PDB file of C-alpha atoms in Angstrom:
ATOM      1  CA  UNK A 471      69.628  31.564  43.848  1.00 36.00           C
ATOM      2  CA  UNK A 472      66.759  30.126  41.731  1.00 42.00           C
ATOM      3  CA  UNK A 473      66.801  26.474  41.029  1.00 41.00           C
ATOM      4  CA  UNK A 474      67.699  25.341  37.744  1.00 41.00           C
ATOM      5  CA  UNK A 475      65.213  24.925  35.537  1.00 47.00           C
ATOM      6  CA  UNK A 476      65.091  20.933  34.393  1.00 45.00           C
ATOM      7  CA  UNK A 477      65.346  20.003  30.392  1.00 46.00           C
ATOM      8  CA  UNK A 478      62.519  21.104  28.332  1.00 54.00           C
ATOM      9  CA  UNK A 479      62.234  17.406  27.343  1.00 62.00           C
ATOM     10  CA  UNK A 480      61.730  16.118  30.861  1.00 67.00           C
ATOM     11  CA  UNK A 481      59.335  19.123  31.522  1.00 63.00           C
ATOM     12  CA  UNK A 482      57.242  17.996  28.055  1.00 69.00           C
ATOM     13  CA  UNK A 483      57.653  14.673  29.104  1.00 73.00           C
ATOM     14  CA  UNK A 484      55.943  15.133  32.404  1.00 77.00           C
ATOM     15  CA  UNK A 485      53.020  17.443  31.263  1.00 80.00           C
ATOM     16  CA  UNK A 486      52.557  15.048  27.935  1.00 84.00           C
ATOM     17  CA  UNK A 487      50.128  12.615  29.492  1.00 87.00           C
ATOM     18  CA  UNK A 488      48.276  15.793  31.101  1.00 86.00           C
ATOM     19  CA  UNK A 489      48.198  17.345  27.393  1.00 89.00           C
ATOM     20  CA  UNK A 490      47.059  13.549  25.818  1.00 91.00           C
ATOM     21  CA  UNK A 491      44.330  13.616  28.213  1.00 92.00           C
ATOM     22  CA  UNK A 492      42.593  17.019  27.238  1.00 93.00           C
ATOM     23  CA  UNK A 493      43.165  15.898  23.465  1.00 94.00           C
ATOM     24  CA  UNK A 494      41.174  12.581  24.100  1.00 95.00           C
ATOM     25  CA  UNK A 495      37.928  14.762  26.056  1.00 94.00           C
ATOM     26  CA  UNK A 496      38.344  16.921  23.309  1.00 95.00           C
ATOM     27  CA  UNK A 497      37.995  14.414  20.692  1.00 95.00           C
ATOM     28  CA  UNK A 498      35.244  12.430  22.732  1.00 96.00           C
ATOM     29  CA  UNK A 499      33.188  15.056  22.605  1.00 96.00           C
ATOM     30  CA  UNK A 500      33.643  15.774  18.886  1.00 94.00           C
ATOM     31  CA  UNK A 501      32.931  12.055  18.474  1.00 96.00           C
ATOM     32  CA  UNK A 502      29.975  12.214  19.976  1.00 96.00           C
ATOM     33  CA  UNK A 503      28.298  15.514  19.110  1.00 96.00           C
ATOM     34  CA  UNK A 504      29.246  14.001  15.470  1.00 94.00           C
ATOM     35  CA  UNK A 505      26.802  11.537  15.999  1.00 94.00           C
ATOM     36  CA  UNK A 506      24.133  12.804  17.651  1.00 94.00           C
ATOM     37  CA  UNK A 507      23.274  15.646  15.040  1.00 92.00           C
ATOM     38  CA  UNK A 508      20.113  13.467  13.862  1.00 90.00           C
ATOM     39  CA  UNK A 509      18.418  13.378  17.891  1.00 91.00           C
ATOM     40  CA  UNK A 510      18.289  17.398  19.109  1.00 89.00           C
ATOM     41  CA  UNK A 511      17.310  15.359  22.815  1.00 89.00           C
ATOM     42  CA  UNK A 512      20.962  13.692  22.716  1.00 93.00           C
ATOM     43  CA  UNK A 513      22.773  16.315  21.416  1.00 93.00           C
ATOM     44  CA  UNK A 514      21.342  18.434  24.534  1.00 91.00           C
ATOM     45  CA  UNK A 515      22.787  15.822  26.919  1.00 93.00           C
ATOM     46  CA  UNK A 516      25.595  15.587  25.295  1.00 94.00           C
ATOM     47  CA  UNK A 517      26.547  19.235  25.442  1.00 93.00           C
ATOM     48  CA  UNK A 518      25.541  18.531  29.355  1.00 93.00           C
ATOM     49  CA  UNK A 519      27.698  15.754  30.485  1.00 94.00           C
ATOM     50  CA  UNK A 520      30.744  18.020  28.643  1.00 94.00           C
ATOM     51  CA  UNK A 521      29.180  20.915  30.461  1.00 93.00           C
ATOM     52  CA  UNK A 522      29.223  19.428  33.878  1.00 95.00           C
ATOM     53  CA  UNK A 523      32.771  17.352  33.646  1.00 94.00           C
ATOM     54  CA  UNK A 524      34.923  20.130  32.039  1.00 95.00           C
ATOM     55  CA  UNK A 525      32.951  22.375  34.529  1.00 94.00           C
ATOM     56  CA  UNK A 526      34.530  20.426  37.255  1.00 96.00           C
ATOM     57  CA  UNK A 527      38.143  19.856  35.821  1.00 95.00           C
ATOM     58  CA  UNK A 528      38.456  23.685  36.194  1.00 95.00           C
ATOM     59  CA  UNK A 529      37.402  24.319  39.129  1.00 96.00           C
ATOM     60  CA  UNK A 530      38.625  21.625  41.031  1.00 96.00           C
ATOM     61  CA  UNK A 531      42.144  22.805  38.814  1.00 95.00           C
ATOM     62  CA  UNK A 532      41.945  26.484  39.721  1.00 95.00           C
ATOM     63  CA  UNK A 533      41.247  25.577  43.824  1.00 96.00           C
ATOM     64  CA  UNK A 534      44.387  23.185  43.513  1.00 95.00           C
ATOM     65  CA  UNK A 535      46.248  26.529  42.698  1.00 94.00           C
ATOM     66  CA  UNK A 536      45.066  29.099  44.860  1.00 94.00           C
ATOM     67  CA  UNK A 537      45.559  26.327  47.699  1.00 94.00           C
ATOM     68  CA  UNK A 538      49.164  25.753  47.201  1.00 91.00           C
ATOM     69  CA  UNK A 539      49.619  29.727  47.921  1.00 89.00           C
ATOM     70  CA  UNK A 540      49.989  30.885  51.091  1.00 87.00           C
ATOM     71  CA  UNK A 541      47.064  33.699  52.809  1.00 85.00           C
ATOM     72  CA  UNK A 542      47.977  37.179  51.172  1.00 82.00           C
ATOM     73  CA  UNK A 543      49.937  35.687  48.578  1.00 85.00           C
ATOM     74  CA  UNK A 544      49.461  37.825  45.050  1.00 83.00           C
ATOM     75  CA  UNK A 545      48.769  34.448  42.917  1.00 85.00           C
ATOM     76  CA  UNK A 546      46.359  33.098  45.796  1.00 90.00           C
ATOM     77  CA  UNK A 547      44.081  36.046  44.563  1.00 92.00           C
ATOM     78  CA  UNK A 548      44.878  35.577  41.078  1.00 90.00           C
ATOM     79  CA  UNK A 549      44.155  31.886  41.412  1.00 93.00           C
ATOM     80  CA  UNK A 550      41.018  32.383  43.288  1.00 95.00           C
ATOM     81  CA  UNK A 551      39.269  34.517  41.131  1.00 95.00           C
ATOM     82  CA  UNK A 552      39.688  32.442  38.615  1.00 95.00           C
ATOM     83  CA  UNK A 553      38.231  29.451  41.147  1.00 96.00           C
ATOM     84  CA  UNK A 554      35.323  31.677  41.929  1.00 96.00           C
ATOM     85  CA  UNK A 555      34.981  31.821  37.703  1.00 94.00           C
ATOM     86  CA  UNK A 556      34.761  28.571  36.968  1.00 95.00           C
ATOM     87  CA  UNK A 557      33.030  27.798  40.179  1.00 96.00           C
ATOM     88  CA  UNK A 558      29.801  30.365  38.418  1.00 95.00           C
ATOM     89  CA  UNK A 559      30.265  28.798  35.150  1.00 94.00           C
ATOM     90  CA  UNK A 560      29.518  25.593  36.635  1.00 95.00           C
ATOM     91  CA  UNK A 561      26.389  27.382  38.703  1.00 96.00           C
ATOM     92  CA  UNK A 562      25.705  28.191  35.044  1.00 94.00           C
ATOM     93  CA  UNK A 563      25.164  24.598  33.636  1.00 94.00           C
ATOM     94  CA  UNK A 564      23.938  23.161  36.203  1.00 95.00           C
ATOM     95  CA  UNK A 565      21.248  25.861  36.050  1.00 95.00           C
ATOM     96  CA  UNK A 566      20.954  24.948  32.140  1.00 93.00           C
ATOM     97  CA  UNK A 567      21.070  21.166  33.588  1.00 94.00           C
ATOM     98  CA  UNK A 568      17.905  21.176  35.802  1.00 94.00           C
ATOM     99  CA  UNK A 569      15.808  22.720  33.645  1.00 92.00           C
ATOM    100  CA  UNK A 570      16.547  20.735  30.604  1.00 91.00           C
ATOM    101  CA  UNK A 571      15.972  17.615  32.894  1.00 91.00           C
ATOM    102  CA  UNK A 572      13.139  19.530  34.812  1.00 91.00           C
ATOM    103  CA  UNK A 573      11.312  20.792  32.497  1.00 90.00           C
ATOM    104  CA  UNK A 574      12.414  18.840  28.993  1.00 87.00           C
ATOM    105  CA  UNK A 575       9.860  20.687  26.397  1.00 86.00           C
ATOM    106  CA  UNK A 576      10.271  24.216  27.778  1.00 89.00           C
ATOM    107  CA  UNK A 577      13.286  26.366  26.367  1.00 89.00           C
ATOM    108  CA  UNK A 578      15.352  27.574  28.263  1.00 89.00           C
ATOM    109  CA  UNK A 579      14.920  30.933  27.229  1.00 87.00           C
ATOM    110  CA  UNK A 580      11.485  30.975  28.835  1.00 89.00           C
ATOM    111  CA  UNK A 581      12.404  29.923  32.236  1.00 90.00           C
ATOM    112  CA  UNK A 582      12.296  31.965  35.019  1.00 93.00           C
ATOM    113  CA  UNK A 583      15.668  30.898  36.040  1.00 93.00           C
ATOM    114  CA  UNK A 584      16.876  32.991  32.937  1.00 93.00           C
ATOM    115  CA  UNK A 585      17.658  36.445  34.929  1.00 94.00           C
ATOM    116  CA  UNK A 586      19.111  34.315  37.534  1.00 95.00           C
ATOM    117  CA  UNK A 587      22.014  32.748  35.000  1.00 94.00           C
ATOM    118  CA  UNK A 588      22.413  35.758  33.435  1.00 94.00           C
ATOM    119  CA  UNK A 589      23.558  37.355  36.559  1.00 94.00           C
ATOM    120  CA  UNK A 590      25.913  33.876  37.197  1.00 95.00           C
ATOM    121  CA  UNK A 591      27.642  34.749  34.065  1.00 92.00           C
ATOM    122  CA  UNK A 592      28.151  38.394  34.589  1.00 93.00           C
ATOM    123  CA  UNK A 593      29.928  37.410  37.730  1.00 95.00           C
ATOM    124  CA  UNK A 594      31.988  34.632  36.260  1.00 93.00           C
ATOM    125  CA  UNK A 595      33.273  36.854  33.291  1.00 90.00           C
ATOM    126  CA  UNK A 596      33.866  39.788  35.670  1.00 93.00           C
ATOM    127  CA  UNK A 597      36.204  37.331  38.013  1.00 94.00           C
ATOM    128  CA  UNK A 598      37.420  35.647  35.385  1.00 91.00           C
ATOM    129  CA  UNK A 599      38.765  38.465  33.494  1.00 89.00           C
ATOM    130  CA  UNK A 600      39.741  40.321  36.316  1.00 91.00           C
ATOM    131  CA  UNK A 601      42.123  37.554  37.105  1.00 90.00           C
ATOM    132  CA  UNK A 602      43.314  36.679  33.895  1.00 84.00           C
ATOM    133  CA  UNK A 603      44.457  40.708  33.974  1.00 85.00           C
ATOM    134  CA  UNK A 604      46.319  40.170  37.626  1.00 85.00           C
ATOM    135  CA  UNK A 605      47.609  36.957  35.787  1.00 79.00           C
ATOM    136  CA  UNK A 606      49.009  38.808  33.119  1.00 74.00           C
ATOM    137  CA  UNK A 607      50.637  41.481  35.278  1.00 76.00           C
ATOM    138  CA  UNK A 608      52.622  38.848  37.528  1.00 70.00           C
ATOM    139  CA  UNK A 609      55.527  39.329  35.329  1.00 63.00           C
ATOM    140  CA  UNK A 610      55.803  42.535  36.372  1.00 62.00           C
ATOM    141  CA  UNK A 611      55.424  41.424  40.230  1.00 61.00           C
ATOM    142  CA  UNK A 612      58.213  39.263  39.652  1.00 59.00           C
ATOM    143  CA  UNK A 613      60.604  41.066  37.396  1.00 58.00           C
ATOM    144  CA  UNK A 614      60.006  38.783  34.542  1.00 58.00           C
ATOM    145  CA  UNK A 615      59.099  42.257  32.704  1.00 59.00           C
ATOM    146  CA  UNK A 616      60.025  40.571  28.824  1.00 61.00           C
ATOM    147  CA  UNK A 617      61.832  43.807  26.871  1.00 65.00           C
ATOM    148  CA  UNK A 618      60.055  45.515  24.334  1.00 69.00           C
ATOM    149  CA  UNK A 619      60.691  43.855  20.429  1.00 73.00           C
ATOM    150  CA  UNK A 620      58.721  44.299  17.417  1.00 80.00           C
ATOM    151  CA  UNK A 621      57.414  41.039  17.849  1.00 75.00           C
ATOM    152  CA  UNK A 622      55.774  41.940  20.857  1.00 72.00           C
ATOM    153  CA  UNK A 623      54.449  44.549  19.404  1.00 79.00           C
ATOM    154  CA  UNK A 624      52.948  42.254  16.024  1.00 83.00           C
ATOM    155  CA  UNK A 625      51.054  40.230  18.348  1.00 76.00           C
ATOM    156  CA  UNK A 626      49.979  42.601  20.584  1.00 78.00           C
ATOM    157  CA  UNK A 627      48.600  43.996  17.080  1.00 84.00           C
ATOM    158  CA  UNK A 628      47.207  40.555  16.031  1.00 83.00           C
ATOM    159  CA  UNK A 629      45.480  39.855  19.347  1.00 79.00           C
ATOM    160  CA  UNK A 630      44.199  43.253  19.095  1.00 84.00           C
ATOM    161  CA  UNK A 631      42.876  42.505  15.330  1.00 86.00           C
ATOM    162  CA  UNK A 632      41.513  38.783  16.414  1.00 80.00           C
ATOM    163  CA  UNK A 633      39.570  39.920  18.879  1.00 81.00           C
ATOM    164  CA  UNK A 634      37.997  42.710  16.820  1.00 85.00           C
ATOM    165  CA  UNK A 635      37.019  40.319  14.564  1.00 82.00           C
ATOM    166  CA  UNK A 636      35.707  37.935  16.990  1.00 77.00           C
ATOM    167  CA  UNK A 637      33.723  40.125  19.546  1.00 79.00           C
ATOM    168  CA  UNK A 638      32.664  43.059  16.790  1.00 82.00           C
ATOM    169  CA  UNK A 639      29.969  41.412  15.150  1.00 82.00           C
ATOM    170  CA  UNK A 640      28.306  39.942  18.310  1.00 80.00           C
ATOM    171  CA  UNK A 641      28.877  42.818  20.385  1.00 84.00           C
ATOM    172  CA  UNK A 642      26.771  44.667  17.465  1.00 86.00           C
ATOM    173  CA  UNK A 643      24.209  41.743  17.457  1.00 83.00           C
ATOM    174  CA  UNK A 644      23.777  41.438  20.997  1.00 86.00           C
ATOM    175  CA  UNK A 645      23.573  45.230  21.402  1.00 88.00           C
ATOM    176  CA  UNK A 646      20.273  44.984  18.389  1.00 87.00           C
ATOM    177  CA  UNK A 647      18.570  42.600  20.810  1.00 86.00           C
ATOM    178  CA  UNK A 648      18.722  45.019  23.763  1.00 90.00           C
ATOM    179  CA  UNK A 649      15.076  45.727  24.587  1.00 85.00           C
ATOM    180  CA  UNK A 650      12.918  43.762  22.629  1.00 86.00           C
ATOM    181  CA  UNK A 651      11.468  41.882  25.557  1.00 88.00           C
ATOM    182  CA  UNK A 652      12.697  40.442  28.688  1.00 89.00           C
ATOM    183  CA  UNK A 653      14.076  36.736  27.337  1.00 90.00           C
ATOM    184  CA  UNK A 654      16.153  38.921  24.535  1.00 89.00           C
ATOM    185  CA  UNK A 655      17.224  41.469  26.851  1.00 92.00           C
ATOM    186  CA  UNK A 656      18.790  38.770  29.403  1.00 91.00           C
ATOM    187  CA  UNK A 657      20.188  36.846  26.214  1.00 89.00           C
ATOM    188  CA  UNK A 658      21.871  39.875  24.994  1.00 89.00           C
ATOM    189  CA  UNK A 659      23.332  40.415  28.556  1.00 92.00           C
ATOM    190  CA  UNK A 660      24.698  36.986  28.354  1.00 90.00           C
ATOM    191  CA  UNK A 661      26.257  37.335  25.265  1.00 86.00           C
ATOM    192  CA  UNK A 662      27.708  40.928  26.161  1.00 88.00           C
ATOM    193  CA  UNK A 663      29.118  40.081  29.696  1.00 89.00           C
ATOM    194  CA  UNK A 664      30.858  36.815  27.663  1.00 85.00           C
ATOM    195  CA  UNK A 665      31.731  38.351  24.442  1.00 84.00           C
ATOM    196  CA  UNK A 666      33.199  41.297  26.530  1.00 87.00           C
ATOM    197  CA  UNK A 667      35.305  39.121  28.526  1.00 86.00           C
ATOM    198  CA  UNK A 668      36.478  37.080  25.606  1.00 80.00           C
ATOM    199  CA  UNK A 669      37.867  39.816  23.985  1.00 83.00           C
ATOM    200  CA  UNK A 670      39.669  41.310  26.656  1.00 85.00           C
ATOM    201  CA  UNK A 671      41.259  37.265  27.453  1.00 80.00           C
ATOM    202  CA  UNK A 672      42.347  37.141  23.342  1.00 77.00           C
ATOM    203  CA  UNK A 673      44.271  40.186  24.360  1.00 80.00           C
ATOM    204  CA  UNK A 674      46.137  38.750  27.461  1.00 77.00           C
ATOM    205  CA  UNK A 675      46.989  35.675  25.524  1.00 73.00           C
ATOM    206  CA  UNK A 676      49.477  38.208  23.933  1.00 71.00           C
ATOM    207  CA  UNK A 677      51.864  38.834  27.447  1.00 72.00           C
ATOM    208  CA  UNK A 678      50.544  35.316  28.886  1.00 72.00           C
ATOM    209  CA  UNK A 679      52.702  33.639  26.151  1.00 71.00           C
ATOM    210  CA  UNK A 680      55.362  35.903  25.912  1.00 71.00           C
ATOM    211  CA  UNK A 681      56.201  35.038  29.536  1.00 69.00           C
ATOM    212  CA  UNK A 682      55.580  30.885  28.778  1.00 67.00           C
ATOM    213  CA  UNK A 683      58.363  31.750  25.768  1.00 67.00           C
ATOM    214  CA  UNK A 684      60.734  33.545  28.355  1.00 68.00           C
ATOM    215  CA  UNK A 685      60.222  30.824  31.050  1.00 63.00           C
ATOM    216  CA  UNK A 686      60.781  27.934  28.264  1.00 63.00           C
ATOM    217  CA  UNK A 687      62.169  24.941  29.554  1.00 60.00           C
ATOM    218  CA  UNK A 688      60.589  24.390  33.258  1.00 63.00           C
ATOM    219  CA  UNK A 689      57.568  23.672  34.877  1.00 68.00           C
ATOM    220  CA  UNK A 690      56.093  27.132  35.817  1.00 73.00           C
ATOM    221  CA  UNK A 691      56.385  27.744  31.928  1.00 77.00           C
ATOM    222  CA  UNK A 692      53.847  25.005  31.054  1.00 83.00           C
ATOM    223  CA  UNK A 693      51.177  26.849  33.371  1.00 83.00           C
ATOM    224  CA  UNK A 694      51.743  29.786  31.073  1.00 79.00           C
ATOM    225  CA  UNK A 695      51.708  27.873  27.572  1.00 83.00           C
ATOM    226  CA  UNK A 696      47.928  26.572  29.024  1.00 87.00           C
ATOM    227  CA  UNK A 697      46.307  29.269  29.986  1.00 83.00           C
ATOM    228  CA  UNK A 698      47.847  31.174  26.626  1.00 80.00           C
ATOM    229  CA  UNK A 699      46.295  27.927  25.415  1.00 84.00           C
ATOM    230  CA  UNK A 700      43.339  27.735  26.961  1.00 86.00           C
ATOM    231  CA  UNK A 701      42.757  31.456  25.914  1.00 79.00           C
ATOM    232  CA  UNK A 702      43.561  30.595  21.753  1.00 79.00           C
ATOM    233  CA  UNK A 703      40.825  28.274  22.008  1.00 86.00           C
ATOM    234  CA  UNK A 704      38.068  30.566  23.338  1.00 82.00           C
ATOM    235  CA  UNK A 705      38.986  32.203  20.171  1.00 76.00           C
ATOM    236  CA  UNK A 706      38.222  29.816  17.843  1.00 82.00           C
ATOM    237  CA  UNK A 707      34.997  28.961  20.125  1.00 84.00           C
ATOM    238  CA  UNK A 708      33.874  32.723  19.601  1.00 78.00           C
ATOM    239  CA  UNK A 709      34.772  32.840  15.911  1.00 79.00           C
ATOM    240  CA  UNK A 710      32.200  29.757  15.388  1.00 84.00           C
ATOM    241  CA  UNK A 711      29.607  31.207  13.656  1.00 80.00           C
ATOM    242  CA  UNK A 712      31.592  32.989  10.741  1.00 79.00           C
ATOM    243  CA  UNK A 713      34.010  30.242  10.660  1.00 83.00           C
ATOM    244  CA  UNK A 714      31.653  27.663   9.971  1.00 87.00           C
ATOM    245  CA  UNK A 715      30.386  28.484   6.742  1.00 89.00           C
ATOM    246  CA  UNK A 716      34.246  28.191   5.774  1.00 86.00           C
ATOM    247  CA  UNK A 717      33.976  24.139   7.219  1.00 87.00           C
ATOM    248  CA  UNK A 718      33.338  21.577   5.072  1.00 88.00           C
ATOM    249  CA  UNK A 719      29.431  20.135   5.371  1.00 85.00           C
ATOM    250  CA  UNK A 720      26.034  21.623   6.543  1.00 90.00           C
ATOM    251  CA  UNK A 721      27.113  25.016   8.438  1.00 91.00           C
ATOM    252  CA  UNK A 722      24.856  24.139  11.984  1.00 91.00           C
ATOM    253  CA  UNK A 723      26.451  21.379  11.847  1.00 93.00           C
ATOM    254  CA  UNK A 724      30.426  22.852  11.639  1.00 93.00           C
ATOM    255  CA  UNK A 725      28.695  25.303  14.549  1.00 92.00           C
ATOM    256  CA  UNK A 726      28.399  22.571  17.356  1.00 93.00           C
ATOM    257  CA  UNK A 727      31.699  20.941  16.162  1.00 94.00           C
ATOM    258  CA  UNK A 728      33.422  24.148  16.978  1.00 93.00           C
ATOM    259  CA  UNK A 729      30.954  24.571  19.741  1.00 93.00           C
ATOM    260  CA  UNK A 730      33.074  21.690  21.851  1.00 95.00           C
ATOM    261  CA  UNK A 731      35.839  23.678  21.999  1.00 94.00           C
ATOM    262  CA  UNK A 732      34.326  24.789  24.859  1.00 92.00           C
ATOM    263  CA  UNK A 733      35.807  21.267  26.173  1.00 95.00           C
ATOM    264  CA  UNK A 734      39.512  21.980  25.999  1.00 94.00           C
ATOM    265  CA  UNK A 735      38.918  25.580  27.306  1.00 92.00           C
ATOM    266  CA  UNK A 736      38.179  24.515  29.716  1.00 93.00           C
ATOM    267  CA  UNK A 737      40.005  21.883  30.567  1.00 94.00           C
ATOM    268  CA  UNK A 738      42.884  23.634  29.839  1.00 93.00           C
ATOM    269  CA  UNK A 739      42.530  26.146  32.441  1.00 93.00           C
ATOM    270  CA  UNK A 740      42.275  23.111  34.893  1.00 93.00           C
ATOM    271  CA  UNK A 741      45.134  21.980  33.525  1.00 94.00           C
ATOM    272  CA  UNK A 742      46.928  25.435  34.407  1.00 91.00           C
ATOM    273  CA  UNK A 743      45.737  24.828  37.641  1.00 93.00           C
ATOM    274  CA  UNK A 744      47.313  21.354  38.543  1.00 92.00           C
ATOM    275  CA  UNK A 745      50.774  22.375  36.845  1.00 90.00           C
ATOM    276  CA  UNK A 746      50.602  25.463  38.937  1.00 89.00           C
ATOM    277  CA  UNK A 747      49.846  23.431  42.124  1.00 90.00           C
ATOM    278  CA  UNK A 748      52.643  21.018  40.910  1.00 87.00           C
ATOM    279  CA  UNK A 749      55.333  24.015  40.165  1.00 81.00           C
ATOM    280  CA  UNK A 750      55.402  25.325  43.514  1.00 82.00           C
ATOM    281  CA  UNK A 751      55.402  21.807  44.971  1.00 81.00           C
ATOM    282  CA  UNK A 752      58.634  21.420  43.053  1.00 74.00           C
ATOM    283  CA  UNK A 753      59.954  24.693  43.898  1.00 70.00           C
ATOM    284  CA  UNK A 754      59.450  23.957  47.870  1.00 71.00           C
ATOM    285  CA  UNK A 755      60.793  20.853  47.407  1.00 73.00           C
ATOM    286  CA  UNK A 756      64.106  21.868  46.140  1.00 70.00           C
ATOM    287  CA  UNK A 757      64.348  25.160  48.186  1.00 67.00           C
ATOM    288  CA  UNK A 758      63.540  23.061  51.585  1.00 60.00           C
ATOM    289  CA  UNK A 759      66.940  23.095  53.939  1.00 56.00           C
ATOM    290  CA  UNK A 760      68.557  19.580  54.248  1.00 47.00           C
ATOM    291  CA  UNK A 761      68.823  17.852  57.966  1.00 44.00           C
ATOM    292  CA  UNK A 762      71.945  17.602  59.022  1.00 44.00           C
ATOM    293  CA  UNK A 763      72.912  14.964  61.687  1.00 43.00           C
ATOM    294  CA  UNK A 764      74.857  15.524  64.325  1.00 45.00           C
ATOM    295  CA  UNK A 765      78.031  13.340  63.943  1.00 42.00           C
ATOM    296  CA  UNK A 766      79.440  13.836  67.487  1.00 39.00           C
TER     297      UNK A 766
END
């Protein structure tokens, strides 16, 4: 028998300070990208202190996960993939990192360390997504299989639609830049293997939260509402550049303010991580056989 599920009050009640603390590095962030539009040197480091703390949130987050699962365990490979994802997206920045420290008056785009990220992020989308698919089939591993509804079908439908709209117009832009020399050619990689991967993760937010809905109420649910989270974001990170010009104020500007969002992304998936680790703590807890003594 399965152990009751406790109150969805005491479940938001636990996760709340979790949730308060992704809000506040969300809004620090904001705060200070705000306020650094006027110095292009401070803005950088700002973007690279988020980079290399959110960076770390997730993966230490995803390892938590794929820890708490035993060798051979489906989720330990679901859970590691996604650790071996943000684990490359770190490699990423701190790539970005040194040579912005390195090498301060040099673009990045000219470094030779260009083909070298662009490979990192190829791998980090591929594992990434690849989990994020295994992630979304686990219902079906568990016989959590929700039934088929209309509504299930609308935002399977609206996913699909979002993340036309998102990933069509760079996918065509990145796909112009194919070719024209070597720094292009690597950029438009980058922004494939990414835009790619996006897409395909607006799609799985679809199932992700339908099983969060159907597990409403306990703790495994809230590792389900943050990675559907965590994958609404990257939507609004993706849609930046057409959804900026709809902002209030100077249109770069309402670009790296959306930019951040990048921030709870990630930190949400750590997030997912840490709940995860926390659920089947919980689980083993309450399933573990009571010691009787021996009264004669």
């Amino acid at each position: 028998m399965n152990a009751p599920r406790p109150p969805s009050g005491r479940a938001l009640a636990k996760v709340a300070p979790w949730l308060g603390a992704v809000l506040v590095l969300q809004g620090v962030h904001l705060a200070a990208v705000a306020t650094s539009f006027q110095d292009a040197q401070r803005l950088a480091l700002v973007g690279d202190v988020a980079g290399w703390a959110v960076g770390l949130l997730a993966v230490l987050g995803t390892a938590a996960a794929a820890k708490a699962f035993g060798a051979g365990d489906y989720l330990r490979r679901v859970w590691g993939l996604l650790t071996v994802g943000a684990l490359l997206s770190l490699v990423s920045t701190a790539l970005r990192s040194y040579w912005m420290h390195a090498v301060p008056d040099v673009p990045f785009t000219a470094s030779p360390l260009l083909p070298v990220r662009m490979g990192v992020v190829v791998l980090a989308n591929v594992s990434t997504t690849f989990a994020l698919v295994l992630l979304a089939r686990t219902y079906k591993q568990s016989g959590l299989q929700p039934p088929p509804s209309p509504r299930a079908t609308l935002l399977w439908a609206v996913a699909a639609l979002a993340a036309l709209a998102v990933g069509g117009p760079a996918l065509v832009s990145a796909v112009g830049h194919l070719g024209q020399d070597f720094a292009a050619t690597c950029t438009a990689i980058i922004a494939l293997a990414s835009t790619l991967a996006d897409m395909t993760t607006i799609l799985l937010v679809a199932p992700i939260l339908r099983v969060a809905y159907m597990l409403r109420g306990g703790r495994l649910a809230w590792v389900w509402w943050a990675m559907g989270i965590s994958g609404a974001v990257w939507l609004f990170y993706d849609a930046r550049e057409w959804l900026a010009p709809l902002l209030p104020g100077n249109p770069a500007e309402a670009v790296e303010l959306l930019r951040t969002l990048r921030t709870s992304g990630l930190a949400m998936l750590g997030l997912a991580g840490w709940l995860q680790r926390s659920a089947l703590a919980a689980a083993q807890r309450q399933s573990a056989p009571s010691v009787v003594a021996p009264t004669a």
